[in-house]
Every structure is written in C-alpha cells, then in structure tokens.
Amino acid sequence: MSTERSVRRATHSGSWYTDSARELRYQLDNWLGAVGSASHSPARAIIAPHAGYQYCGACAAFAYRQVDPSIVKRVFILGPSHHVRIGGCALSPAKVYRTPLSDLPIDSQIYEDLYSTGHFEEMSILTDEDEHSIEMHLPYIAKIMENCQVTIVPVLVGSLTTEKEALYGTIFSKFLTDPNNLFVISSDFCHWGARFHYQYYDKSWGDIYQSIQKLDEMGMNIIESLSPTGFTSYLRKFGNTICGRHPIGVLLNAVHILQQTTSNGHKISLKFLRYAQSSQCLNMHDSSVSYAAASLQIE
C-alpha cells in the first residue's frame, strides 16, 4: 500500500458546495425536508447526481430521503472517473475522507477484501482529490448518518467493458445482499449541447428539452426494469451521455446476480423519484445537464 496522505481533503467545498458546516447543514436539512416522507424505503442502493449543489442538491435529496440510517453501517460509493482513464476500478490511498460536517473513515477491511480479488488498483491522492463524483455525495452521507457510526467504501469506476461491468457486479453482489450496506451510485444523466459533443434531438418529441427528457426517461425505464443488457443496448442505440453509466451498469449486474443466485425469491425494485434539468434547451446553442434520483429496495 502507498504511503500517501491519509486524509482526503474536501477539495470541492467552497466552490461546488459551501465550506460552512452551518450553512451546509441548513441547506441539506431544507432539501431533505422538502421531499416529505420516504416513499421507496429503506434503500439498499440509490442513484443520485454529483453536480454543484445549486444545480442538483434538491434532486439528490429525493434519493437520500429513502435511506434508513438506523440500518446502514457502511456506504459503498461508486463514482465515474472524469479525468483519468482507467479500464477497471480504483480504490483510494486515504484512510479518511474529510467533509465540512465530519470526517468519514474508509472501511479498511472491505478494501482488503476488494484488493484480494486482484481486480482493483490504487489511485493517487491527487486523482482522488481532483475527482468530484464521489466527493459530492459525502456531505449528504455525513448529514443523514450524523448520529450513527458509519464507514465508507469509495470506488472510482473506469471505462468498463460490458464484461467488466458483469465482473464487478459479481464482486459487489455479495455486499448488496447485506442490509447494513448502502450503495450510492453517482451519476448525472444527459449532458446535452455542443460543448458535450452530444445534440441528439427528435423533433417529434417536442422542444429540445422535452426530447432530452424523453430520452432520459427511456433510459430510466430500462434501469427500473433492472436489465443490464437492455441498458447497454439503449446506450449503444442513442449514445446518451449518462456519465455514471458504468457504475449503473455494475449495480444492474450485481442485482442480476442476486436474482439468479437467491432461492428465497428476494423482491427487488428500483424506482426513480425525481428528474430535473439544469436549464431548458430551446435551440442548438443551448446546453444542459439532467439529474435523476432513484432508490433500490430489496425485500
């Protein structure tokens, strides 16, 4: 193991979200309160966005509202790699992740288990601190778990082939069976506009922003059907720029393994609870990013 710094700093606080603990707690409380009572709880896994909180904080609350902190002891966070190309999954060299609210310790035993599979590499602390896809979930985790003991298992997910999504799905499936584990799948949805090199538009679906929503909803419906192959086919057909497609693919494969291997017939359901766009695109010069919040239940 490396001798790099043991604490990952909250490098995006003060820019992507406030670095004031008091203000942050107030914001998160407000967003969670606005959701009302949980409707698809307790969540074993959630899908939630990772943009700046001014854009997606309210949407993410719909996913986090489904978490029962009295059950959760450990939180796996699967975030896509935006800056470094890796063909597999990478773990952090840190021991603790810092947030303005509290420090979150990494579960060293689970890290050892994952390393022992031979399918995980270690990222550098600089790569870790440069990436936002995991960090943007930490304040929410610290907030909802503030009165409970919890460890985290941050995992940076690279550009996986479908075969590797299945491989990592198999590895994580055994952890998904444990009610004390929560999986946080970090993903924004469609990145639309010239700056994202993606401008798919079907005029029969209405204005551009309506076409984007239709496209996203098609993907969300397939994710709700829990079909890994269906999601892969959808992405190949439309090329939708869902940045967390590989973490989502890993989750769908893990669920697929559970459905195949459990004889006691778990009832598994995934439901999207909220959808939002950063802005409404009306012409080809506009751009937007979509956000969605979902909860996975296993009974």
mmCIF file of C-alpha atoms in Angstrom, residues 78-81 84-90 119-121 155-172 231-232 235-236 243-253:
data_model
loop_
_atom_site.group_PDB
_atom_site.id
_atom_site.type_symbol
_atom_site.label_atom_id
_atom_site.label_comp_id
_atom_site.label_asym_id
_atom_site.label_seq_id
_atom_site.Cartn_x
_atom_site.Cartn_y
_atom_site.Cartn_z
ATOM 1 C CA LEU A 78 -19.313 4.106 -6.910
ATOM 2 C CA GLY A 79 -18.360 7.194 -8.897
ATOM 3 C CA PRO A 80 -17.245 7.536 -12.532
ATOM 4 C CA SER A 81 -13.762 8.778 -13.374
ATOM 5 C CA VAL A 84 -8.181 9.770 -15.547
ATOM 6 C CA ARG A 85 -8.686 6.866 -17.937
ATOM 7 C CA ILE A 86 -8.757 3.531 -16.142
ATOM 8 C CA GLY A 87 -10.017 0.247 -17.504
ATOM 9 C CA GLY A 88 -11.132 -1.139 -14.161
ATOM 10 C CA CYS A 89 -11.907 0.178 -10.689
ATOM 11 C CA ALA A 90 -9.597 2.022 -8.294
ATOM 12 C CA HIS A 119 -9.321 -6.588 -9.819
ATOM 13 C CA PHE A 120 -8.727 -3.255 -8.061
ATOM 14 C CA GLU A 121 -5.883 -0.778 -8.414
ATOM 15 C CA VAL A 155 -14.654 3.197 -5.541
ATOM 16 C CA LEU A 156 -13.598 5.054 -8.700
ATOM 17 C CA VAL A 157 -15.155 3.296 -11.690
ATOM 18 C CA GLY A 158 -13.347 3.470 -15.025
ATOM 19 C CA SER A 159 -14.479 2.956 -18.626
ATOM 20 C CA LEU A 160 -15.613 -0.624 -18.225
ATOM 21 C CA THR A 161 -16.464 -3.081 -20.973
ATOM 22 C CA THR A 162 -19.763 -4.937 -20.566
ATOM 23 C CA GLU A 163 -17.725 -7.964 -19.467
ATOM 24 C CA LYS A 164 -16.046 -5.936 -16.726
ATOM 25 C CA GLU A 165 -19.356 -4.464 -15.597
ATOM 26 C CA ALA A 166 -20.502 -8.068 -15.119
ATOM 27 C CA LEU A 167 -17.268 -8.954 -13.301
ATOM 28 C CA TYR A 168 -17.535 -6.069 -10.832
ATOM 29 C CA GLY A 169 -21.263 -6.727 -10.478
ATOM 30 C CA THR A 170 -20.398 -10.242 -9.338
ATOM 31 C CA ILE A 171 -17.827 -8.928 -6.842
ATOM 32 C CA PHE A 172 -20.226 -6.373 -5.339
ATOM 33 C CA PHE A 231 -29.304 -0.642 -20.596
ATOM 34 C CA THR A 232 -26.259 -1.489 -22.732
ATOM 35 C CA LEU A 235 -26.705 3.335 -24.669
ATOM 36 C CA ARG A 236 -25.455 1.848 -27.945
ATOM 37 C CA CYS A 243 -21.670 9.920 -17.106
ATOM 38 C CA GLY A 244 -22.328 7.277 -14.446
ATOM 39 C CA ARG A 245 -23.344 4.629 -16.968
ATOM 40 C CA HIS A 246 -20.602 2.246 -15.798
ATOM 41 C CA PRO A 247 -21.444 2.474 -12.066
ATOM 42 C CA ILE A 248 -25.110 1.983 -13.046
ATOM 43 C CA GLY A 249 -24.071 -0.997 -15.174
ATOM 44 C CA VAL A 250 -22.192 -2.506 -12.220
ATOM 45 C CA LEU A 251 -25.275 -2.116 -9.992
ATOM 46 C CA LEU A 252 -27.579 -3.691 -12.593
ATOM 47 C CA ASN A 253 -25.202 -6.641 -12.941
#
